[in-house]
Amino acid sequence: AQSVTQLDSQVPVFEEAPVELRCNYSSSVSVYLFWYVQYPNQGLQLLLKYLSGSTLVESINGFEAEFNKSQTSFHLRKPSVHISDTAEYFCAVSYNAGNMLTFGGGTRLMVKP
Amino acid sequence: DGGITQSPKYLFRKEGQNVTLSCEQNLNHDAMYWYRQDPGQGLRLIYYSQIVNDFQKGDIAEGYSVSREKKESFPLTVTSAQKNPTAFYLCASSSRSGGETQYFGPGTRLLVL
């Protein structure tokens, strides 16, 4: 069965420190990869996605993620976090070029002053 | 503004009662989805519809029903057969092409009286 694993359920970090949120997925010939962010009591918003081409993708607010095919990973990174980055982050995978998504369990990023 | 609306924001259900959650989109998307979110469990797919007048069960369809009579609307009914309905319910839509972003509504929180 296809699965997406987010290894950390919670990640506490101090403001201006770097952070990495980990995501691994079950191997498949063809995958599209997504990171979504959810602020409290809201829906999910797309942060960034990888479809093809350069394995490093960036968002407008300083996050980046790298597709690593050999390790079946798509970890999310930010070199310096802000208080406003406090939210839950979900990794999602679309298998076999379809439009259905399989979600990881989420990682709660808690940025402390 | 294009987007997805869900109503109500909060919904209370009495035992034995069926309740219906509304989801409307004006993005001209063919595909629509319903997810259930419980703390620490990520998003689980309840039902999805790839086109009007057609829908499919997701991973946790028992105790739920849907209809897709119009392209822009995909209501979810939580029936009395759903014994543990307390959760945050999210509706999403996308085009049917692979790799397309799913856009999410703001969610409905269902509570049992």
Coordinates of C-alpha atoms in Angstrom, one line a residue:
Chain A
A1 CA 0.0 0.0 0.0
Q2 CA 1.1 3.5 -0.7
S3 CA 2.0 5.5 2.3
V4 CA 3.5 8.8 3.4
T5 CA 5.4 9.1 6.7
Q6 CA 6.2 12.3 8.5
L7 CA 8.7 11.2 11.1
D8 CA 8.1 14.0 13.6
S9 CA 4.7 14.8 15.0
Q10 CA 6.0 18.0 16.7
V11 CA 9.1 20.1 16.1
P12 CA 9.8 22.9 18.6
V13 CA 12.3 25.5 17.5
F14 CA 13.5 28.9 18.5
E15 CA 12.8 31.9 16.3
E16 CA 15.5 32.5 13.7
A17 CA 16.8 29.0 14.0
P18 CA 16.8 26.6 11.0
V19 CA 14.3 23.8 10.7
E20 CA 13.8 20.6 8.7
L21 CA 10.5 18.7 8.6
R22 CA 11.0 15.2 7.3
C23 CA 8.8 13.3 4.8
N24 CA 9.3 9.9 3.3
Y25 CA 7.0 8.1 0.9
S26 CA 6.6 4.6 -0.4
S27 CA 8.5 4.1 -3.6
S28 CA 6.7 4.3 -7.0
V29 CA 7.7 4.9 -10.6
S30 CA 5.9 8.2 -10.8
V31 CA 5.2 10.6 -8.0
Y32 CA 4.2 14.2 -7.6
L33 CA 5.0 15.7 -4.2
F34 CA 3.4 18.5 -2.2
W35 CA 3.7 20.3 1.1
Y36 CA 0.7 22.0 2.6
V37 CA 0.4 24.3 5.6
Q38 CA -2.5 24.5 8.0
Y39 CA -3.0 27.4 10.5
P40 CA -5.3 26.7 13.5
N41 CA -8.9 26.1 12.6
Q42 CA -8.4 26.7 8.9
G43 CA -8.1 24.7 5.7
L44 CA -4.9 23.6 4.1
Q45 CA -2.9 25.9 1.8
L46 CA -0.3 24.8 -0.8
L47 CA 3.2 25.7 0.3
L48 CA 5.1 24.2 -2.6
K49 CA 5.1 21.2 -5.0
Y50 CA 7.4 19.1 -7.1
L51 CA 6.2 17.7 -10.4
S52 CA 9.4 17.4 -12.5
G53 CA 12.7 19.1 -13.4
S54 CA 14.9 20.7 -10.7
T55 CA 14.8 18.6 -7.6
L56 CA 14.9 21.7 -5.4
V57 CA 11.6 23.7 -5.2
E58 CA 11.0 26.9 -3.3
S59 CA 8.1 28.8 -1.8
I60 CA 7.6 32.5 -1.7
N61 CA 8.1 32.7 2.1
G62 CA 11.5 31.1 2.3
F63 CA 10.7 27.4 2.6
E64 CA 12.3 24.9 0.2
A65 CA 12.1 21.2 -0.3
E66 CA 14.3 18.7 -2.1
F67 CA 13.1 15.6 -4.0
N68 CA 15.4 12.7 -3.3
K69 CA 14.4 9.8 -5.5
S70 CA 16.9 7.3 -4.1
Q71 CA 15.9 8.0 -0.5
T72 CA 12.2 8.5 -1.4
S73 CA 12.2 11.7 0.6
F74 CA 10.9 15.2 0.2
H75 CA 12.1 17.1 3.3
L76 CA 11.0 20.7 4.0
R77 CA 13.6 23.2 5.2
K78 CA 13.8 26.8 6.2
P79 CA 17.0 28.5 7.2
S80 CA 15.5 30.9 9.7
V81 CA 11.9 30.5 11.0
H82 CA 9.6 33.2 12.3
I83 CA 6.9 33.1 14.9
S84 CA 4.3 33.3 12.1
D85 CA 5.5 30.0 10.7
T86 CA 3.9 28.2 13.7
A87 CA 1.4 25.9 12.0
E88 CA 0.9 22.2 11.0
Y89 CA 2.6 21.0 7.9
F90 CA 1.4 18.1 5.8
C91 CA 3.4 16.2 3.2
A92 CA 1.3 14.7 0.4
V93 CA 2.0 12.4 -2.6
S94 CA 0.2 11.8 -5.8
Y95 CA 1.0 8.4 -7.2
N96 CA 1.1 7.4 -10.9
A97 CA 0.4 10.9 -12.3
G98 CA -3.1 10.9 -10.8
N99 CA -5.0 13.7 -9.0
M100 CA -5.6 11.7 -5.7
L101 CA -3.4 12.6 -2.7
T102 CA -2.1 10.4 0.1
F103 CA -1.3 12.6 3.1
G104 CA 1.3 12.1 5.9
G105 CA 0.2 12.4 9.5
G106 CA 1.4 16.0 9.8
T107 CA 4.1 17.8 11.7
R108 CA 3.3 20.6 14.2
L109 CA 6.0 23.3 14.0
M110 CA 6.1 25.4 17.1
V111 CA 8.3 28.5 16.9
K112 CA 9.3 29.9 20.2
P113 CA 10.5 33.5 20.9
Chain B
D1 CA -13.1 35.8 -5.7
G2 CA -12.7 32.2 -6.7
G3 CA -12.6 29.6 -3.9
I4 CA -14.3 27.0 -1.9
T5 CA -16.8 27.7 0.8
Q6 CA -17.9 25.3 3.6
S7 CA -20.8 25.8 5.9
P8 CA -21.5 25.8 8.7
K9 CA -18.3 26.6 10.5
Y10 CA -19.5 24.6 13.5
L11 CA -22.2 21.9 13.6
F12 CA -23.7 20.1 16.5
R13 CA -25.3 16.7 16.1
K14 CA -27.6 14.9 18.5
E15 CA -27.5 11.2 18.8
G16 CA -29.4 9.4 16.0
Q17 CA -29.5 12.5 13.8
N18 CA -28.3 12.9 10.3
V19 CA -26.5 16.2 9.5
T20 CA -25.3 17.6 6.2
L21 CA -22.2 19.6 5.6
S22 CA -22.2 22.0 2.6
C23 CA -19.3 22.5 0.1
E24 CA -19.4 24.8 -2.8
Q25 CA -16.7 25.8 -5.3
N26 CA -16.5 28.4 -8.1
L27 CA -13.2 27.3 -9.5
N28 CA -14.8 25.2 -12.3
H29 CA -13.1 22.1 -11.0
D30 CA -14.3 18.7 -12.1
A31 CA -13.0 16.8 -9.0
M32 CA -14.1 17.3 -5.4
Y33 CA -13.1 15.5 -2.2
W34 CA -14.1 15.2 1.4
Y35 CA -11.5 14.5 4.1
R36 CA -11.8 13.9 7.8
Q37 CA -9.1 15.3 10.2
D38 CA -8.5 13.9 13.6
P39 CA -5.7 15.1 15.9
G40 CA -2.5 13.2 15.1
Q41 CA -4.0 11.3 12.2
G42 CA -3.6 13.6 9.2
L43 CA -6.3 13.7 6.6
R44 CA -8.3 10.6 5.7
L45 CA -10.4 10.5 2.5
I46 CA -14.1 9.9 3.0
Y47 CA -15.5 10.3 -0.6
Y48 CA -14.4 11.8 -3.8
S49 CA -16.0 12.7 -7.1
Q50 CA -14.2 13.1 -10.4
I51 CA -17.2 14.3 -12.4
V52 CA -20.8 15.3 -11.9
N53 CA -23.2 12.5 -11.1
D54 CA -20.4 10.2 -10.1
F55 CA -18.6 9.6 -6.8
Q56 CA -16.4 6.9 -5.2
K57 CA -15.8 5.7 -1.6
G58 CA -12.5 6.7 0.0
D59 CA -10.8 5.0 2.9
I60 CA -13.4 5.7 5.6
A61 CA -16.8 6.0 3.8
E62 CA -18.8 4.0 6.3
G63 CA -21.4 6.1 8.0
Y64 CA -21.2 8.9 5.4
S65 CA -23.0 9.6 2.1
V66 CA -22.6 12.2 -0.6
S67 CA -24.2 13.5 -3.8
R68 CA -22.9 15.3 -6.8
E69 CA -25.8 16.7 -8.8
K70 CA -24.0 20.0 -9.7
K71 CA -20.4 20.6 -10.7
E72 CA -20.0 23.3 -8.0
S73 CA -21.6 21.4 -5.1
F74 CA -20.6 18.3 -3.1
P75 CA -22.5 18.0 0.1
L76 CA -21.6 15.4 2.8
T77 CA -24.2 13.8 5.0
V78 CA -23.0 12.3 8.3
T79 CA -25.5 9.6 9.1
S80 CA -26.5 8.1 12.5
A81 CA -24.5 5.1 11.5
Q82 CA -21.3 7.1 12.0
K83 CA -20.7 6.4 15.7
N84 CA -17.7 8.7 16.2
P85 CA -18.4 11.8 14.1
T86 CA -16.6 14.4 16.1
A87 CA -13.9 15.7 13.8
F88 CA -12.8 18.5 11.5
Y89 CA -14.2 18.0 8.0
L90 CA -12.4 19.5 5.0
C91 CA -13.7 19.8 1.4
A92 CA -11.3 20.2 -1.5
S93 CA -11.4 20.5 -5.3
S94 CA -9.0 20.3 -8.2
S95 CA -8.9 19.7 -11.9
R96 CA -8.6 16.0 -12.9
S97 CA -5.1 16.4 -14.3
G98 CA -2.2 14.8 -12.4
G99 CA -0.1 17.1 -10.3
E100 CA -2.7 19.7 -10.0
T101 CA -3.1 21.5 -6.6
Q102 CA -6.1 20.6 -4.4
Y103 CA -7.7 23.7 -3.0
F104 CA -9.3 23.4 0.4
G105 CA -12.2 25.1 2.1
P106 CA -12.0 26.5 5.6
G107 CA -13.5 23.4 7.2
T108 CA -16.5 22.4 9.4
R109 CA -16.0 21.3 12.9
L110 CA -18.7 18.7 13.9
L111 CA -19.4 18.1 17.6
V112 CA -21.7 15.7 19.2
L113 CA -24.2 16.9 21.9

